[in-house]
CSV table of C-alpha atoms in Angstrom, one decimal:
chain,number,residue,atom,x,y,z
A,22,UNK,CA,-7.7,21.4,-30.1
A,23,UNK,CA,-8.7,18.4,-27.2
A,24,UNK,CA,-9.2,15.1,-29.2
A,25,UNK,CA,-12.8,13.7,-28.2
A,26,UNK,CA,-13.0,11.0,-30.7
A,27,UNK,CA,-12.1,8.3,-28.2
A,28,UNK,CA,-14.6,9.8,-25.6
A,29,UNK,CA,-17.1,9.8,-28.4
A,30,UNK,CA,-16.6,6.3,-29.7
A,31,UNK,CA,-17.0,5.2,-25.7
A,32,UNK,CA,-20.1,7.0,-25.7
A,33,UNK,CA,-21.7,5.3,-28.5
A,34,UNK,CA,-21.1,2.0,-27.4
A,35,UNK,CA,-22.0,2.5,-24.0
A,36,UNK,CA,-25.5,4.2,-24.5
A,37,UNK,CA,-27.2,1.4,-26.3
A,38,UNK,CA,-27.7,0.0,-23.2
A,39,UNK,CA,-30.6,2.6,-22.4
A,40,UNK,CA,-32.4,1.2,-25.5
A,41,UNK,CA,-32.5,-2.5,-24.1
A,42,UNK,CA,-33.8,-0.9,-21.0
A,43,UNK,CA,-36.5,1.2,-22.4
A,44,UNK,CA,-37.8,-1.9,-24.7
A,45,UNK,CA,-38.4,-4.1,-21.9
A,46,UNK,CA,-40.3,-1.2,-19.7
A,47,UNK,CA,-42.5,-0.5,-22.9
A,48,UNK,CA,-43.9,-4.1,-22.5
A,49,UNK,CA,-46.2,-5.3,-20.1
A,50,UNK,CA,-46.0,-9.0,-18.8
A,51,UNK,CA,-47.7,-11.5,-17.2
A,52,UNK,CA,-46.8,-14.2,-14.5
A,53,UNK,CA,-45.3,-16.8,-17.0
A,54,UNK,CA,-43.9,-14.1,-19.6
A,55,UNK,CA,-42.3,-12.3,-16.5
A,56,UNK,CA,-40.6,-15.5,-15.5
A,57,UNK,CA,-39.3,-16.5,-19.2
A,58,UNK,CA,-37.4,-12.6,-19.0
A,59,UNK,CA,-36.2,-13.1,-15.7
A,60,UNK,CA,-34.7,-16.3,-16.6
A,61,UNK,CA,-33.4,-14.9,-19.8
A,62,UNK,CA,-31.5,-12.0,-18.0
A,63,UNK,CA,-30.6,-14.8,-15.8
A,64,UNK,CA,-28.6,-16.4,-18.7
A,65,UNK,CA,-27.3,-13.0,-20.1
A,66,UNK,CA,-25.8,-12.4,-16.3
A,67,UNK,CA,-24.5,-15.9,-16.1
A,68,UNK,CA,-22.4,-15.6,-19.3
A,69,UNK,CA,-21.3,-12.0,-18.5
A,70,UNK,CA,-20.3,-13.2,-14.9
A,71,UNK,CA,-18.2,-16.3,-16.3
A,72,UNK,CA,-16.7,-14.0,-19.0
A,73,UNK,CA,-15.4,-11.2,-16.5
A,74,UNK,CA,-14.4,-13.7,-14.1
A,75,UNK,CA,-12.0,-15.6,-16.7
A,76,UNK,CA,-10.8,-12.1,-17.7
A,77,UNK,CA,-9.2,-11.8,-13.9
A,78,UNK,CA,-8.4,-15.8,-14.0
A,79,UNK,CA,-6.3,-15.0,-17.2
A,80,UNK,CA,-4.3,-12.1,-16.4
A,81,UNK,CA,-3.4,-13.6,-12.8
A,82,UNK,CA,-2.5,-16.9,-14.4
A,83,UNK,CA,-0.7,-15.1,-17.1
A,84,UNK,CA,1.7,-13.8,-14.4
A,85,UNK,CA,2.7,-17.0,-12.8
A,86,UNK,CA,3.1,-18.5,-16.7
A,87,UNK,CA,5.5,-15.8,-17.3
A,88,UNK,CA,7.5,-16.6,-14.0
A,89,UNK,CA,6.5,-13.1,-12.3
A,90,UNK,CA,5.8,-14.6,-8.6
A,91,UNK,CA,5.4,-11.5,-7.4
A,92,UNK,CA,2.8,-10.0,-9.3
A,93,UNK,CA,1.1,-13.4,-9.4
A,94,UNK,CA,1.2,-13.5,-5.4
A,95,UNK,CA,0.0,-9.2,-5.8
A,96,UNK,CA,-2.7,-9.8,-8.2
A,97,UNK,CA,-4.1,-12.9,-6.5
A,98,UNK,CA,-4.3,-11.4,-3.2
A,99,UNK,CA,-6.0,-8.1,-4.5
A,100,UNK,CA,-8.4,-10.0,-6.6
A,101,UNK,CA,-9.5,-12.8,-3.9
A,102,UNK,CA,-10.2,-9.5,-1.3
A,103,UNK,CA,-11.9,-7.6,-4.0
A,104,UNK,CA,-14.5,-10.7,-5.0
A,105,UNK,CA,-15.0,-11.1,-1.3
A,106,UNK,CA,-15.2,-7.6,-0.2
A,107,UNK,CA,-17.9,-7.2,-3.3
A,108,UNK,CA,-20.2,-9.7,-1.7
A,109,UNK,CA,-19.9,-8.5,1.9
A,110,UNK,CA,-20.6,-5.4,1.0
A,111,UNK,CA,-23.9,-5.8,-1.1
A,112,UNK,CA,-24.9,-8.2,1.7
A,113,UNK,CA,-24.6,-5.7,4.1
A,114,UNK,CA,-27.3,-3.5,1.8
A,115,UNK,CA,-29.5,-7.0,1.1
A,116,UNK,CA,-32.2,-4.1,0.4
A,117,UNK,CA,-30.3,-2.1,-2.4
A,118,UNK,CA,-32.1,-1.9,-5.6
A,119,UNK,CA,-31.0,-4.7,-7.5
A,120,UNK,CA,-31.6,-3.0,-10.6
A,121,UNK,CA,-28.3,-0.2,-9.6
A,122,UNK,CA,-26.4,-3.1,-8.6
A,123,UNK,CA,-26.6,-4.8,-11.9
A,124,UNK,CA,-25.8,-1.6,-13.4
A,125,UNK,CA,-22.8,-0.9,-11.5
A,126,UNK,CA,-21.4,-4.3,-12.2
A,127,UNK,CA,-22.0,-3.7,-15.9
A,128,UNK,CA,-20.5,-0.8,-15.2
A,129,UNK,CA,-17.1,-2.4,-14.4
A,130,UNK,CA,-17.5,-5.0,-16.9
A,131,UNK,CA,-18.1,-2.2,-19.9
A,132,UNK,CA,-14.6,-0.4,-18.8
A,133,UNK,CA,-12.9,-3.2,-20.2
A,134,UNK,CA,-14.7,-2.6,-23.8
A,135,UNK,CA,-13.6,0.9,-23.9
A,136,UNK,CA,-10.1,-0.4,-23.2
A,137,UNK,CA,-10.1,-2.6,-26.2
A,138,UNK,CA,-11.4,0.7,-28.2
A,139,UNK,CA,-8.4,2.7,-26.8
A,140,UNK,CA,-6.0,0.2,-27.9
A,141,UNK,CA,-7.1,-0.1,-31.4
A,142,UNK,CA,-7.0,3.9,-31.7
A,143,UNK,CA,-3.2,3.6,-30.0
A,144,UNK,CA,-2.4,0.9,-32.8
A,145,UNK,CA,-3.8,3.6,-35.5
A,146,UNK,CA,-6.6,1.7,-36.4
A,147,UNK,CA,-9.5,3.9,-36.6
A,148,UNK,CA,-11.1,1.2,-38.6
A,149,UNK,CA,-10.9,-1.4,-36.0
A,150,UNK,CA,-12.0,1.3,-33.4
A,151,UNK,CA,-15.0,1.9,-35.5
A,152,UNK,CA,-15.7,-2.1,-35.7
A,153,UNK,CA,-15.4,-2.4,-32.1
A,154,UNK,CA,-17.9,0.5,-31.2
A,155,UNK,CA,-20.6,-0.9,-33.3
A,156,UNK,CA,-20.0,-4.4,-32.3
A,157,UNK,CA,-20.1,-3.4,-28.5
A,158,UNK,CA,-23.2,-1.2,-28.9
A,159,UNK,CA,-25.3,-3.9,-30.4
A,160,UNK,CA,-23.8,-6.3,-27.8
A,161,UNK,CA,-24.7,-3.6,-24.8
A,162,UNK,CA,-28.2,-3.5,-25.6
A,163,UNK,CA,-28.9,-6.7,-24.2
A,164,UNK,CA,-27.4,-5.9,-21.0
A,165,UNK,CA,-30.4,-3.7,-20.6
A,166,UNK,CA,-32.6,-6.3,-20.3
A,167,UNK,CA,-30.8,-7.2,-17.2
A,168,UNK,CA,-31.2,-3.7,-15.9
A,169,UNK,CA,-35.1,-3.4,-16.3
A,170,UNK,CA,-35.7,-7.0,-14.9
A,171,UNK,CA,-35.0,-6.5,-11.3
A,172,UNK,CA,-37.4,-4.0,-11.3
A,173,UNK,CA,-40.3,-5.7,-12.6
A,174,UNK,CA,-39.8,-9.0,-10.8
A,175,UNK,CA,-40.2,-6.8,-7.7
A,176,UNK,CA,-43.3,-5.0,-9.0
A,177,UNK,CA,-41.7,-1.5,-8.9
A,178,UNK,CA,-42.6,1.2,-11.2
A,179,UNK,CA,-39.3,2.6,-12.9
A,180,UNK,CA,-39.3,6.3,-14.2
A,181,UNK,CA,-38.0,6.7,-17.8
A,182,UNK,CA,-35.5,9.2,-15.9
A,183,UNK,CA,-34.2,6.6,-13.7
A,184,UNK,CA,-34.0,4.0,-15.8
A,185,UNK,CA,-31.7,6.1,-18.3
A,186,UNK,CA,-29.6,6.9,-15.3
A,187,UNK,CA,-29.1,3.4,-14.5
A,188,UNK,CA,-28.3,2.6,-17.8
A,189,UNK,CA,-25.8,5.6,-18.2
A,190,UNK,CA,-24.0,4.1,-14.9
A,191,UNK,CA,-23.9,0.7,-17.1
A,192,UNK,CA,-22.6,2.0,-20.4
A,193,UNK,CA,-21.0,5.1,-19.7
A,194,UNK,CA,-17.6,3.6,-18.0
A,195,UNK,CA,-17.2,2.3,-21.6
A,196,UNK,CA,-16.2,6.1,-22.7
A,197,UNK,CA,-14.1,6.0,-19.7
A,198,UNK,CA,-12.1,2.9,-20.6
A,199,UNK,CA,-11.7,4.4,-24.0
A,200,UNK,CA,-10.3,7.3,-22.2
A,201,UNK,CA,-7.2,5.5,-21.5
A,202,UNK,CA,-6.1,6.5,-25.0
A,203,UNK,CA,-4.8,9.7,-23.4
A,204,UNK,CA,-2.5,7.8,-21.0
A,205,UNK,CA,-1.3,5.3,-23.2
A,206,UNK,CA,-0.9,2.5,-20.7
A,207,UNK,CA,-3.0,0.1,-18.5
A,208,UNK,CA,-2.1,-2.0,-15.4
A,209,UNK,CA,-3.2,-5.3,-15.7
A,210,UNK,CA,-3.8,-5.7,-11.8
A,211,UNK,CA,-6.2,-3.1,-11.9
A,212,UNK,CA,-8.0,-4.8,-14.8
A,213,UNK,CA,-8.1,-8.0,-13.2
A,214,UNK,CA,-9.7,-6.1,-10.0
A,215,UNK,CA,-12.2,-4.5,-12.2
A,216,UNK,CA,-13.0,-7.8,-13.6
A,217,UNK,CA,-13.6,-9.6,-10.1
A,218,UNK,CA,-15.8,-6.4,-8.7
A,219,UNK,CA,-18.1,-7.0,-12.0
A,220,UNK,CA,-18.1,-10.6,-11.8
A,221,UNK,CA,-18.7,-10.6,-7.9
A,222,UNK,CA,-21.6,-8.0,-8.5
A,223,UNK,CA,-23.3,-10.0,-11.4
A,224,UNK,CA,-23.2,-13.3,-9.6
A,225,UNK,CA,-24.9,-11.7,-6.7
A,226,UNK,CA,-28.0,-10.4,-8.4
A,227,UNK,CA,-28.0,-13.3,-11.0
A,228,UNK,CA,-28.6,-16.0,-8.0
A,229,UNK,CA,-31.6,-13.6,-7.0
A,230,UNK,CA,-32.7,-13.3,-10.7
A,231,UNK,CA,-32.9,-17.2,-11.0
A,232,UNK,CA,-34.7,-18.1,-7.8
A,233,UNK,CA,-37.5,-15.2,-8.7
A,234,UNK,CA,-37.4,-17.1,-12.2
A,235,UNK,CA,-37.9,-20.5,-11.0
A,236,UNK,CA,-40.7,-19.6,-8.7
A,237,UNK,CA,-42.6,-17.4,-11.4
A,238,UNK,CA,-42.0,-20.4,-13.7
A,239,UNK,CA,-43.4,-23.1,-10.9
A,240,UNK,CA,-39.4,-24.5,-10.2
A,241,UNK,CA,-36.3,-25.4,-11.8
A,242,UNK,CA,-38.2,-26.9,-14.7
A,243,UNK,CA,-37.7,-27.4,-18.3
A,244,UNK,CA,-39.0,-23.4,-19.1
A,245,UNK,CA,-36.3,-22.1,-16.8
A,246,UNK,CA,-33.5,-24.2,-18.0
A,247,UNK,CA,-34.8,-23.5,-21.5
A,248,UNK,CA,-34.9,-19.6,-21.1
A,249,UNK,CA,-31.3,-19.6,-19.1
A,250,UNK,CA,-30.0,-21.6,-22.1
A,251,UNK,CA,-31.4,-18.9,-24.8
A,252,UNK,CA,-30.0,-15.9,-22.4
A,253,UNK,CA,-26.5,-17.7,-22.3
A,254,UNK,CA,-26.5,-18.4,-26.2
A,255,UNK,CA,-27.9,-15.3,-27.6
A,256,UNK,CA,-25.0,-13.3,-25.1
A,257,UNK,CA,-22.5,-15.7,-26.2
A,258,UNK,CA,-23.3,-15.8,-29.9
A,259,UNK,CA,-22.7,-12.2,-30.1
A,260,UNK,CA,-19.5,-12.3,-27.8
A,261,UNK,CA,-18.4,-15.1,-30.3
A,262,UNK,CA,-19.6,-12.9,-33.3
A,263,UNK,CA,-17.1,-10.2,-32.4
A,264,UNK,CA,-14.7,-12.2,-31.9
A,265,UNK,CA,-14.7,-13.8,-35.5
A,266,UNK,CA,-14.9,-10.5,-36.8
A,267,UNK,CA,-11.7,-9.6,-34.6
A,268,UNK,CA,-13.3,-7.2,-32.3
A,269,UNK,CA,-12.2,-8.9,-29.3
């Protein structure tokens, strides 16, 4: 019988993105509160963009440290092209739904979470796999905020069905990443490419959201930076908790 356990764990970890999205859409926000939410989301995206970008940097630098110069050059070229190509592609579709761009960026980001679940299962540690799943599930709820906020800023109505679809685009790749369990291997250069595509996508939308947030809050003033900090701090705090508990 086919073992669905890795996919089930990945689905549990990724599906909570929808809860965060729905929580935001269920509320009504005035101009100031919308500005707070936008800046908060900008903080979340800032941290996630830095996190995924540093993940790619670490992989590429490890090749250099290990004197694997060919792999270093190949990974450097591929990730550089991936980063620039992502920005160019997004700029060619300036009117793209920002929520969709965020969802896709988070989707690439969350594949890595699935890899962590798969690694624990491959090591035979079911308890660690469950710990990863629970920790990522809680963390991913905050990502749902980032999906809903662009639509609020642009005053676009989003149906629950569309919101769920966007959330699945962001969350289900966790299950895809967990399915690497069936192969038992992972390519580091491929992981680095996923990281830079995710980072570039998140930065692209983050800049737009932060500009909108500043406009809603009367400029780049204390209120703006305070909520940026809160978004970064909460996301970093959750990530640090996962690290402390040995989940990352």
